[in-house]
Short mmCIF file of C-alpha atoms in Angstrom, two decimals:
data_model
loop_
_atom_site.label_atom_id
_atom_site.label_comp_id
_atom_site.label_asym_id
_atom_site.label_seq_id
_atom_site.Cartn_x
_atom_site.Cartn_y
_atom_site.Cartn_z
CA UNK A 291 0.00 0.00 0.00
CA UNK A 292 3.01 2.23 -0.43
CA UNK A 293 3.96 2.58 3.22
CA UNK A 294 7.51 2.21 4.46
CA UNK A 295 8.41 -0.04 7.34
CA UNK A 296 5.24 -1.13 9.15
CA UNK A 297 4.78 0.26 12.63
CA UNK A 298 4.15 -3.16 14.11
CA UNK A 299 4.83 -6.42 12.39
CA UNK A 300 4.38 -9.95 13.62
CA UNK A 301 6.46 -12.64 11.97
CA UNK A 302 5.33 -16.20 12.60
CA UNK A 303 4.32 -15.11 16.10
CA UNK A 304 3.07 -18.11 18.11
CA UNK A 305 1.63 -18.46 21.61
CA UNK A 306 1.21 -21.78 23.38
CA UNK A 307 0.01 -21.58 26.96
CA UNK A 308 1.78 -23.82 29.46
CA UNK A 309 0.16 -27.25 29.59
CA UNK A 310 -1.96 -26.65 26.46
CA UNK A 311 -1.75 -29.23 23.70
CA UNK A 312 -2.58 -26.76 20.93
CA UNK A 313 -1.25 -23.21 20.43
CA UNK A 314 -3.72 -20.45 21.34
CA UNK A 315 -2.21 -18.51 18.46
CA UNK A 316 -0.86 -20.48 15.49
CA UNK A 317 2.17 -18.96 13.69
CA UNK A 318 0.81 -15.59 12.60
CA UNK A 319 2.29 -12.94 10.35
CA UNK A 320 0.57 -9.55 10.23
CA UNK A 321 1.60 -5.95 9.90
CA UNK A 322 -0.03 -2.73 11.00
CA UNK A 323 0.70 0.70 9.52
CA UNK A 324 0.77 3.96 11.43
CA UNK A 325 -2.67 5.51 11.74
CA UNK A 326 -4.51 2.38 10.67
CA UNK A 327 -7.77 1.33 12.33
CA UNK A 328 -8.13 -2.45 12.47
CA UNK A 329 -10.79 -4.69 13.95
CA UNK A 330 -9.95 -8.20 15.11
CA UNK A 331 -13.06 -10.26 14.59
CA UNK A 332 -13.79 -13.70 15.92
CA UNK A 333 -15.77 -15.81 18.35
CA UNK A 334 -14.83 -16.12 22.01
CA UNK A 335 -11.70 -18.22 22.33
CA UNK A 336 -10.59 -17.57 18.75
CA UNK A 337 -7.34 -16.03 19.95
CA UNK A 338 -8.15 -12.31 19.73
CA UNK A 339 -7.03 -11.52 23.28
CA UNK A 340 -3.93 -13.66 22.90
CA UNK A 341 -2.96 -11.80 19.72
CA UNK A 342 -3.55 -8.38 21.30
CA UNK A 343 -1.74 -9.27 24.50
CA UNK A 344 1.23 -10.62 22.59
CA UNK A 345 1.56 -7.28 20.77
CA UNK A 346 2.42 -5.55 24.05
CA UNK A 347 3.88 -8.77 25.44
CA UNK A 348 1.57 -9.03 28.42
CA UNK A 349 1.48 -12.57 27.09
CA UNK A 350 4.95 -13.69 26.04
CA UNK A 351 5.02 -15.19 22.53
CA UNK A 352 6.54 -18.69 22.58
CA UNK A 353 7.95 -18.41 19.06
CA UNK A 354 8.29 -15.90 16.24
CA UNK A 355 9.22 -12.24 16.15
CA UNK A 356 7.55 -8.95 16.99
CA UNK A 357 9.03 -5.93 15.28
CA UNK A 358 8.20 -2.35 16.22
CA UNK A 359 9.28 0.19 13.60
CA UNK A 360 11.46 -2.53 12.12
CA UNK A 361 13.23 -3.36 15.38
CA UNK A 362 12.93 -6.41 17.59
CA UNK A 363 12.32 -5.59 21.25
CA UNK A 364 15.20 -6.91 23.29
CA UNK A 365 15.70 -5.13 26.59
CA UNK A 366 13.31 -4.55 29.50
CA UNK A 367 13.68 -0.83 28.89
CA UNK A 368 12.69 -1.02 25.22
CA UNK A 369 9.74 -3.23 26.20
CA UNK A 370 8.53 -0.60 28.67
CA UNK A 371 8.91 2.11 26.05
CA UNK A 372 6.95 -0.03 23.60
CA UNK A 373 4.22 -0.53 26.21
CA UNK A 374 4.05 3.21 26.87
CA UNK A 375 3.62 3.80 23.13
CA UNK A 376 0.92 1.15 22.86
CA UNK A 377 -1.83 1.80 25.38
CA UNK A 378 -4.25 -0.97 26.26
CA UNK A 379 -7.98 -0.80 26.91
CA UNK A 380 -9.44 -3.83 28.65
CA UNK A 381 -12.85 -5.49 28.55
CA UNK A 382 -13.40 -5.11 32.30
CA UNK A 383 -11.71 -1.67 32.13
CA UNK A 384 -9.29 -2.80 34.91
CA UNK A 385 -9.51 0.44 36.89
CA UNK A 386 -8.62 0.94 40.54
CA UNK A 387 -12.22 1.12 41.74
CA UNK A 388 -11.47 2.76 45.10
CA UNK A 389 -9.62 5.65 43.46
CA UNK A 390 -10.84 8.76 41.68
CA UNK A 391 -11.18 8.93 37.90
CA UNK A 392 -8.33 11.45 37.82
CA UNK A 393 -6.08 9.14 39.81
CA UNK A 394 -6.79 6.32 37.38
CA UNK A 395 -6.07 8.48 34.35
CA UNK A 396 -2.81 9.65 35.92
CA UNK A 397 -1.66 6.01 35.91
CA UNK A 398 -1.23 6.54 32.17
CA UNK A 399 1.59 8.99 32.99
CA UNK A 400 3.36 6.55 35.33
CA UNK A 401 5.93 5.33 32.84
CA UNK A 402 7.17 8.90 32.36
CA UNK A 403 8.49 8.86 35.94
CA UNK A 404 11.24 6.90 37.66
CA UNK A 405 10.16 4.34 40.27
CA UNK A 406 11.22 6.58 43.16
CA UNK A 407 9.87 9.81 41.69
CA UNK A 408 6.47 8.16 41.16
CA UNK A 409 5.99 7.91 44.94
CA UNK A 410 5.62 11.70 45.02
CA UNK A 411 2.69 13.58 43.48
CA UNK A 412 2.82 14.00 39.72
CA UNK A 413 3.51 17.32 38.04
CA UNK A 414 0.80 19.93 37.53
CA UNK A 415 1.34 19.66 33.78
CA UNK A 416 0.54 15.95 33.90
CA UNK A 417 -2.52 16.56 36.08
CA UNK A 418 -3.75 19.10 33.55
CA UNK A 419 -3.08 16.64 30.75
CA UNK A 420 -5.09 13.99 32.64
CA UNK A 421 -7.94 16.46 33.12
CA UNK A 422 -7.80 17.27 29.43
CA UNK A 423 -8.09 13.56 28.62
CA UNK A 424 -11.08 13.28 30.95
CA UNK A 425 -12.63 16.31 29.24
CA UNK A 426 -12.18 14.67 25.85
CA UNK A 427 -14.13 11.62 27.01
CA UNK A 428 -16.74 13.92 28.56
CA UNK A 429 -16.00 13.17 32.20
CA UNK A 430 -14.31 16.32 33.48
CA UNK A 431 -17.08 16.83 36.04
CA UNK A 432 -16.50 13.37 37.50
CA UNK A 433 -12.71 13.81 37.79
CA UNK A 434 -12.61 13.51 41.58
CA UNK A 435 -15.36 10.94 41.84
CA UNK A 436 -14.54 7.39 42.91
CA UNK A 437 -14.62 5.12 39.89
CA UNK A 438 -16.93 2.56 41.53
CA UNK A 439 -19.63 5.26 41.66
CA UNK A 440 -19.57 5.65 37.86
CA UNK A 441 -21.69 3.67 35.38
CA UNK A 442 -20.22 0.92 33.19
CA UNK A 443 -19.99 3.17 30.15
CA UNK A 444 -18.38 5.96 32.16
CA UNK A 445 -15.88 3.52 33.64
CA UNK A 446 -14.83 2.39 30.19
CA UNK A 447 -14.47 6.04 29.16
CA UNK A 448 -12.10 6.50 32.12
CA UNK A 449 -10.23 3.50 30.71
CA UNK A 450 -10.00 5.28 27.36
CA UNK A 451 -8.81 8.49 29.06
CA UNK A 452 -6.11 6.49 30.87
CA UNK A 453 -4.96 5.13 27.51
CA UNK A 454 -4.98 8.65 25.97
CA UNK A 455 -2.92 10.01 28.86
CA UNK A 456 -0.09 7.72 27.80
CA UNK A 457 0.01 9.77 24.55
CA UNK A 458 0.31 6.48 22.71
CA UNK A 459 1.02 5.76 19.07
CA UNK A 460 -1.11 2.61 19.20
CA UNK A 461 -4.20 1.67 21.16
CA UNK A 462 -4.84 -2.02 21.76
CA UNK A 463 -8.44 -2.52 22.84
CA UNK A 464 -9.48 -5.99 24.01
CA UNK A 465 -13.27 -6.34 23.67
CA UNK A 466 -13.70 -2.78 24.97
CA UNK A 467 -17.49 -2.84 24.81
CA UNK A 468 -18.31 -6.48 25.51
CA UNK A 469 -19.74 -5.73 28.95
CA UNK A 470 -21.80 -2.69 27.89
CA UNK A 471 -25.34 -2.43 26.55
CA UNK A 472 -25.78 -1.97 22.76
CA UNK A 473 -26.43 1.79 22.81
CA UNK A 474 -23.54 2.53 25.17
CA UNK A 475 -21.34 0.14 23.17
CA UNK A 476 -21.89 2.14 20.01
CA UNK A 477 -21.25 5.45 21.83
CA UNK A 478 -18.03 4.28 23.44
CA UNK A 479 -16.77 2.80 20.19
CA UNK A 480 -17.64 5.99 18.26
CA UNK A 481 -15.75 8.01 20.86
CA UNK A 482 -12.71 5.75 20.51
CA UNK A 483 -12.92 6.06 16.74
CA UNK A 484 -13.05 9.87 16.85
CA UNK A 485 -10.17 10.17 19.32
CA UNK A 486 -7.92 7.83 17.32
CA UNK A 487 -8.69 9.70 14.10
CA UNK A 488 -8.05 13.10 15.73
CA UNK A 489 -4.72 12.07 17.19
CA UNK A 490 -3.64 9.79 14.35
CA UNK A 491 -3.42 6.85 16.72
CA UNK A 492 -3.25 3.35 15.29
CA UNK A 493 -6.03 1.26 16.79
CA UNK A 494 -6.30 -2.52 16.96
CA UNK A 495 -9.65 -3.35 18.49
CA UNK A 496 -11.02 -6.81 19.08
CA UNK A 497 -14.78 -7.22 18.79
CA UNK A 498 -17.06 -10.18 18.43
CA UNK A 499 -19.97 -8.34 16.84
CA UNK A 500 -19.91 -7.76 13.11
CA UNK A 501 -22.25 -4.77 13.25
CA UNK A 502 -19.96 -2.89 15.61
CA UNK A 503 -16.93 -3.85 13.54
CA UNK A 504 -18.55 -2.36 10.44
CA UNK A 505 -18.90 1.03 12.05
CA UNK A 506 -15.33 1.11 13.30
CA UNK A 507 -12.81 0.07 10.73
CA UNK A 508 -12.00 -0.44 7.10
CA UNK A 509 -9.65 -3.33 7.73
CA UNK A 510 -10.83 -6.55 9.31
CA UNK A 511 -8.59 -9.32 10.58
CA UNK A 512 -10.67 -12.38 11.37
CA UNK A 513 -9.47 -15.14 13.66
CA UNK A 514 -10.81 -18.62 14.11
CA UNK A 515 -9.26 -21.31 16.31
CA UNK A 516 -6.04 -19.34 16.75
CA UNK A 517 -5.57 -18.70 13.06
CA UNK A 518 -6.02 -15.68 10.80
CA UNK A 519 -8.73 -16.68 8.33
CA UNK A 520 -9.32 -13.29 6.72
CA UNK A 521 -7.36 -10.07 6.40
CA UNK A 522 -8.70 -7.35 4.16
CA UNK A 523 -11.21 -4.59 3.68
CA UNK A 524 -14.65 -5.03 5.13
CA UNK A 525 -16.23 -4.90 1.67
CA UNK A 526 -14.44 -8.10 0.65
CA UNK A 527 -15.73 -10.06 3.60
CA UNK A 528 -18.47 -12.28 2.21
CA UNK A 529 -21.36 -13.73 4.14
CA UNK A 530 -20.03 -17.25 3.75
CA UNK A 531 -16.70 -16.13 5.20
CA UNK A 532 -18.53 -14.67 8.17
CA UNK A 533 -20.25 -18.00 8.66
CA UNK A 534 -16.92 -19.83 8.61
CA UNK A 535 -15.42 -17.42 11.15
CA UNK A 536 -18.11 -18.33 13.60
CA UNK A 537 -18.52 -21.96 12.60
CA UNK A 538 -17.70 -24.83 14.94
CA UNK A 539 -18.38 -22.66 17.92
CA UNK A 540 -21.09 -22.90 20.51
CA UNK A 541 -22.90 -20.01 18.86
CA UNK A 542 -25.95 -21.39 17.13
CA UNK A 543 -26.90 -18.09 15.58
CA UNK A 544 -24.78 -15.54 13.81
CA UNK A 545 -24.10 -12.30 15.61
CA UNK A 546 -25.65 -9.47 13.69
CA UNK B 197 -13.18 28.53 30.55
CA UNK B 198 -11.78 25.01 30.61
CA UNK B 199 -8.56 26.28 32.22
CA UNK B 200 -10.51 27.69 35.16
CA UNK B 201 -12.32 24.41 35.65
CA UNK B 202 -9.02 22.54 35.62
CA UNK B 203 -7.67 24.90 38.26
CA UNK B 204 -10.68 24.51 40.54
CA UNK B 205 -10.46 20.71 40.29
CA UNK B 206 -6.74 20.83 41.04
CA UNK B 207 -7.43 23.06 44.04
CA UNK B 208 -9.94 20.57 45.39
CA UNK B 209 -7.36 17.84 44.85
CA UNK B 210 -4.81 19.80 46.86
CA UNK B 211 -7.28 20.31 49.69
CA UNK B 212 -7.89 16.58 49.81
CA UNK B 213 -4.15 15.88 49.84
CA UNK B 214 -3.63 18.33 52.73
CA UNK B 215 -6.33 16.63 54.70
CA UNK B 216 -4.70 13.24 54.02
CA UNK B 217 -1.28 14.51 55.13
CA UNK B 218 -2.84 15.85 58.32
CA UNK B 219 -4.50 12.49 59.02
CA UNK B 220 -1.27 10.59 58.51
CA UNK B 221 0.60 13.07 60.74
CA UNK B 222 -2.02 12.57 63.45
CA UNK B 223 -1.71 8.80 63.21
CA UNK B 224 2.09 9.04 63.46
CA UNK B 225 1.73 11.21 66.55
CA UNK B 226 -0.53 8.61 68.21
CA UNK B 227 1.98 5.84 67.36
CA UNK B 228 4.85 7.89 68.79
CA UNK B 229 2.94 8.67 71.98
CA UNK B 230 2.06 5.02 72.46
CA UNK B 231 5.67 4.02 71.83
CA UNK B 232 6.78 6.42 74.54
CA UNK B 233 4.06 5.13 76.86
CA UNK B 234 5.16 1.48 76.57
CA UNK B 235 8.82 2.42 77.04
CA UNK B 236 10.10 1.75 73.55
CA UNK B 237 12.26 4.87 73.78
CA UNK B 238 13.95 3.69 77.00
CA UNK B 239 17.27 2.98 75.30
CA UNK B 240 19.18 2.13 78.47
CA UNK B 241 16.72 -0.56 79.46
CA UNK B 242 16.72 -2.08 75.98
CA UNK B 243 20.53 -2.16 75.98
CA UNK B 244 20.55 -3.84 79.40
CA UNK B 245 18.39 -6.61 77.98
CA UNK B 246 20.90 -7.64 75.36
CA UNK B 247 23.37 -9.42 77.70
CA UNK B 248 20.52 -11.44 79.29
CA UNK B 249 19.24 -12.48 75.89
CA UNK B 250 22.75 -13.43 74.88
CA UNK B 251 23.16 -15.52 78.04
CA UNK B 252 19.90 -17.38 77.40
CA UNK B 253 20.91 -17.99 73.81
CA UNK B 254 24.20 -19.45 74.98
CA UNK B 255 22.52 -21.66 77.55
CA UNK B 256 20.03 -23.02 75.06
CA UNK B 257 22.81 -24.18 72.76
CA UNK B 258 23.16 -27.01 71.95
CA UNK B 259 19.49 -28.06 72.34
CA UNK B 260 19.09 -31.05 74.66
CA UNK B 261 17.03 -33.78 73.00
CA UNK B 262 17.80 -36.58 75.52
CA UNK B 263 14.22 -36.79 76.76
CA UNK B 264 12.60 -36.71 73.31
CA UNK B 265 10.68 -39.94 73.86
CA UNK B 266 8.70 -38.46 76.71
CA UNK B 267 7.55 -35.58 74.47
CA UNK B 268 5.93 -37.69 71.78
CA UNK B 269 2.74 -38.51 73.67
CA UNK B 270 2.11 -34.88 74.75
CA UNK B 271 2.77 -33.79 71.16
CA UNK B 272 0.20 -36.31 69.94
CA UNK B 273 -2.16 -34.89 72.59
CA UNK B 274 -1.61 -31.41 71.16
CA UNK B 275 -2.33 -32.61 67.63
CA UNK B 276 -5.49 -34.44 68.71
CA UNK B 277 -6.66 -31.40 70.69
CA UNK B 278 -6.26 -29.13 67.67
CA UNK B 279 -8.19 -31.49 65.38
CA UNK B 280 -11.10 -32.14 67.75
CA UNK B 281 -11.18 -28.50 68.88
CA UNK B 282 -11.49 -27.28 65.30
CA UNK B 283 -14.12 -29.86 64.36
CA UNK B 284 -16.18 -29.08 67.44
CA UNK B 285 -15.93 -25.36 66.74
CA UNK B 286 -17.08 -25.84 63.15
CA UNK B 287 -20.01 -28.02 64.23
CA UNK B 288 -21.30 -25.40 66.65
CA UNK B 289 -20.35 -22.36 64.56
CA UNK B 290 -22.39 -23.42 61.53
CA UNK B 291 -25.87 -23.08 63.10
CA UNK B 292 -24.75 -20.03 65.07
CA UNK B 293 -23.37 -18.46 61.90
CA UNK B 294 -26.69 -18.99 60.11
CA UNK B 295 -28.52 -17.33 63.02
CA UNK B 296 -26.01 -14.47 63.04
CA UNK B 297 -26.31 -13.61 59.33
CA UNK B 298 -28.77 -10.81 58.64
CA UNK B 299 -30.27 -12.54 55.60
CA UNK B 300 -30.83 -15.96 57.22
CA UNK B 301 -31.55 -15.00 60.84
CA UNK B 302 -35.20 -15.61 61.81
CA UNK B 303 -35.48 -12.34 63.74
CA UNK B 304 -33.34 -9.19 64.28
CA UNK B 305 -33.31 -9.92 68.02
CA UNK B 306 -31.92 -13.42 67.42
CA UNK B 307 -29.33 -11.88 65.12
CA UNK B 308 -28.24 -9.37 67.78
CA UNK B 309 -28.20 -11.98 70.54
CA UNK B 310 -26.14 -14.55 68.60
CA UNK B 311 -23.71 -11.87 67.40
CA UNK B 312 -23.28 -10.91 71.04
CA UNK B 313 -22.52 -14.50 72.05
CA UNK B 314 -19.99 -14.85 69.23
CA UNK B 315 -18.29 -11.63 70.35
CA UNK B 316 -18.17 -12.91 73.92
CA UNK B 317 -16.46 -16.18 72.84
CA UNK B 318 -13.91 -14.22 70.87
CA UNK B 319 -13.26 -11.79 73.69
CA UNK B 320 -12.15 -14.48 76.15
CA UNK B 321 -8.57 -15.55 75.29
CA UNK B 322 -8.10 -19.32 74.88
CA UNK B 323 -5.67 -19.42 77.80
CA UNK B 324 -8.30 -17.93 80.11
CA UNK B 325 -10.85 -20.40 78.72
CA UNK B 326 -8.29 -23.14 79.46
CA UNK B 327 -8.03 -22.06 83.10
CA UNK B 328 -11.84 -21.98 83.40
CA UNK B 329 -12.30 -25.43 81.85
CA UNK B 330 -9.46 -26.92 83.94
CA UNK B 331 -11.33 -25.67 86.99
CA UNK B 332 -14.53 -27.22 85.65
CA UNK B 333 -13.43 -30.65 84.34
CA UNK B 334 -9.91 -31.12 85.76
CA UNK B 335 -6.46 -31.38 84.15
CA UNK B 336 -5.76 -33.00 80.79
CA UNK B 337 -6.52 -32.69 77.11
CA UNK B 338 -10.31 -32.39 77.58
CA UNK B 339 -10.31 -28.84 79.01
CA UNK B 340 -7.83 -27.90 76.25
CA UNK B 341 -10.18 -29.13 73.53
CA UNK B 342 -13.13 -27.25 75.04
CA UNK B 343 -11.09 -24.06 75.36
CA UNK B 344 -9.92 -24.20 71.74
CA UNK B 345 -13.41 -25.04 70.49
CA UNK B 346 -15.24 -22.30 72.35
CA UNK B 347 -12.71 -19.62 71.54
CA UNK B 348 -12.77 -20.67 67.85
CA UNK B 349 -16.58 -20.58 67.65
CA UNK B 350 -16.50 -16.81 68.02
CA UNK B 351 -14.29 -16.22 65.02
CA UNK B 352 -15.53 -19.09 62.81
CA UNK B 353 -19.17 -18.21 63.52
CA UNK B 354 -18.64 -14.57 62.63
CA UNK B 355 -16.82 -15.57 59.46
CA UNK B 356 -19.64 -17.94 58.41
CA UNK B 357 -22.23 -15.25 59.11
CA UNK B 358 -20.34 -12.76 56.98
CA UNK B 359 -19.83 -15.27 54.15
CA UNK B 360 -23.59 -15.93 54.17
CA UNK B 361 -24.33 -12.20 54.05
CA UNK B 362 -22.07 -11.85 51.02
CA UNK B 363 -23.55 -14.86 49.21
CA UNK B 364 -24.93 -14.17 45.76
CA UNK B 365 -28.65 -13.47 45.93
CA UNK B 366 -29.35 -14.81 42.43
CA UNK B 367 -29.17 -18.56 43.11
CA UNK B 368 -30.95 -18.01 46.46
CA UNK B 369 -33.85 -16.35 44.64
CA UNK B 370 -33.83 -19.15 42.09
CA UNK B 371 -34.12 -21.81 44.81
CA UNK B 372 -36.89 -19.80 46.51
CA UNK B 373 -38.69 -19.53 43.16
CA UNK B 374 -38.88 -23.32 42.94
CA UNK B 375 -41.19 -23.29 45.99
CA UNK B 376 -38.56 -24.45 48.48
CA UNK B 377 -39.03 -24.08 52.26
CA UNK B 378 -36.85 -21.52 54.10
CA UNK B 379 -34.79 -24.42 55.47
CA UNK B 380 -34.27 -25.77 51.96
CA UNK B 381 -33.30 -22.32 50.73
CA UNK B 382 -30.52 -22.26 53.33
CA UNK B 383 -29.33 -25.82 52.77
CA UNK B 384 -29.57 -25.77 48.96
CA UNK B 385 -29.15 -22.09 48.02
CA UNK B 386 -26.96 -20.51 50.69
CA UNK B 387 -24.69 -23.23 52.08
CA UNK B 388 -23.33 -24.51 48.74
CA UNK B 389 -22.01 -20.99 48.15
CA UNK B 390 -20.19 -20.73 51.48
CA UNK B 391 -18.89 -24.30 51.92
CA UNK B 392 -15.63 -23.78 49.97
CA UNK B 393 -14.78 -20.66 52.00
CA UNK B 394 -15.69 -22.36 55.27
CA UNK B 395 -13.50 -25.41 54.49
CA UNK B 396 -10.66 -23.04 53.68
CA UNK B 397 -11.16 -21.26 56.98
CA UNK B 398 -11.43 -24.56 58.88
CA UNK B 399 -7.97 -25.57 57.68
CA UNK B 400 -6.57 -22.17 58.54
CA UNK B 401 -8.21 -22.42 61.96
CA UNK B 402 -6.76 -25.90 62.48
CA UNK B 403 -3.28 -24.53 61.87
CA UNK B 404 -4.00 -21.69 64.27
CA UNK B 405 -5.43 -24.04 66.91
CA UNK B 406 -2.41 -26.30 66.71
CA UNK B 407 -0.15 -23.35 67.44
CA UNK B 408 -2.49 -22.20 70.23
CA UNK B 409 -2.69 -25.69 71.76
CA UNK B 410 1.09 -25.83 72.21
CA UNK B 411 0.71 -23.34 75.05
CA UNK B 412 -2.46 -24.89 76.52
CA UNK B 413 -0.31 -27.17 78.68
CA UNK B 414 0.95 -24.10 80.54
CA UNK B 415 -2.37 -23.88 82.38
CA UNK B 416 -2.65 -27.65 82.80
CA UNK B 417 -4.88 -28.21 79.79
CA UNK B 418 -2.82 -30.99 78.18
CA UNK B 419 -0.21 -31.28 75.48
CA UNK B 420 3.39 -30.33 74.93
CA UNK B 421 2.98 -26.97 76.70
CA UNK B 422 3.26 -28.65 80.11
CA UNK B 423 6.76 -29.97 79.30
CA UNK B 424 7.70 -26.57 77.94
CA UNK B 425 6.50 -24.82 81.09
CA UNK B 426 8.30 -27.14 83.52
CA UNK B 427 11.60 -26.77 81.62
CA UNK B 428 11.15 -22.99 81.62
CA UNK B 429 10.53 -22.99 85.37
CA UNK B 430 13.71 -25.03 85.94
CA UNK B 431 15.53 -22.65 83.55
CA UNK B 432 16.74 -25.59 81.46
CA UNK B 433 17.01 -23.44 78.35
CA UNK B 434 18.68 -26.19 76.31
CA UNK B 435 15.61 -28.39 76.88
CA UNK B 436 13.31 -25.43 76.10
CA UNK B 437 15.17 -24.90 72.82
CA UNK B 438 14.77 -28.59 71.92
CA UNK B 439 11.01 -28.51 72.61
CA UNK B 440 10.61 -25.28 70.64
CA UNK B 441 12.44 -26.82 67.67
CA UNK B 442 10.16 -29.85 67.87
CA UNK B 443 7.11 -27.58 67.95
CA UNK B 444 8.46 -25.63 64.98
CA UNK B 445 8.86 -28.89 63.05
CA UNK B 446 5.30 -30.02 63.80
CA UNK B 447 3.81 -26.59 63.08
CA UNK B 448 5.54 -26.62 59.69
CA UNK B 449 4.18 -30.12 59.08
CA UNK B 450 0.65 -29.08 60.03
CA UNK B 451 0.81 -25.90 57.92
CA UNK B 452 2.08 -27.85 54.91
CA UNK B 453 -0.67 -30.45 55.30
CA UNK B 454 -3.19 -27.60 55.55
CA UNK B 455 -1.84 -25.96 52.40
CA UNK B 456 -1.96 -29.23 50.44
CA UNK B 457 -5.53 -29.97 51.57
CA UNK B 458 -6.62 -26.43 50.76
CA UNK B 459 -5.38 -26.81 47.20
CA UNK B 460 -7.36 -30.06 46.93
CA UNK B 461 -10.60 -28.35 47.96
CA UNK B 462 -10.28 -25.70 45.26
#
């Protein structure tokens, strides 16, 4: 497509969990360009989370290579820098529920401080940045509110603000709307779409609903049983391919 | 202006932080005052203690194991006491726990009353219970078992009550919706949810009771504690050291067994 070195490329990346007879992710080669929006589609257990988590190495790949801007990550330090550049949004938002929204968003700034320095309060500039992130997700008024007092949709928006505060180049979102109702799901996903477009952030978002995927991205990567079964524009994804993505699963009906 | 709103939020944040700092400072002050009160700052006295400790350490080395055969039976006593004490506590704590849980208690008065009883059991230290039961039923392992059991009821009962209160209401409603009696709701909807936690606690409590029962002998309530106490009185520190090492070995054994069993139950 005329790009230079891909921002992230996986080469024969494989994940086998300890004690498992079959890899959760079969040898997979994929590349993602800067600014691209990509949806990972697939049924539960297809390997979407494993793929996403191996991109920031929360799950260590058992074989293959991960290259970021053409370079393999070797040291602990370069791994941390890679993680700072690739913010993650989780299905269960993974916030500190007893803390304020602002406190949670400030966690996104953590990797900009040394271990010792992070025991002291963060800089005013970072606090203002965190407030700005909360404003962008529409939660400035709830900045000092405890996160467990917020609704599910609001909590996930705090999760998005935390990711934004990292000032990332990539956002990895693992089923970000799976625990939200349909209307809120669409709103949260639209918000994520807008923010990534505005900031030119690459987004790799796993979803299991085709309808939501359609509204989010041009490029679809479909996984089934730990294997990439489709990679291309949404328009080329035929109905029969959709059926095969979800076949041999416990879903009796197709998600619409 | 957005900037102004940021500033006002940051100001609120600072106020909160100041309050937190003040609270921590207050807590530190209380800790310091208490330390002074108990004599922790009496450096001279602490320094004086070091030679005595050193002397005792010297006297207890090497540990004297010559009488080890006479310790085996008391040790077995201790083990038996801890097992029966825990089982007895569990048996009595289960109904009390059900009565002391807000959602299964038949009446708020019953709830208050049983909670009070559980608090009372917990408030009396097991050694004091030991003295009371020795006075009531005479020397030996029996008063030890009763002391361990009754002291444990307080804690185990409260734990069971709390586990019941935190049980998921969904399955309970589902059982009720089948037309089950209140008794059936408890036995088939509530208890299955708390049994794993209670078994876990029972093992933890067994480990605790074993450690507690090693000192029961000090008040004449059976077990290895009696040997320990008589050696201490005679200031035979090498024998004391040997008994303590033996206790350490058995405690480790009991804790390991507990850990293995706990994994099994999960």
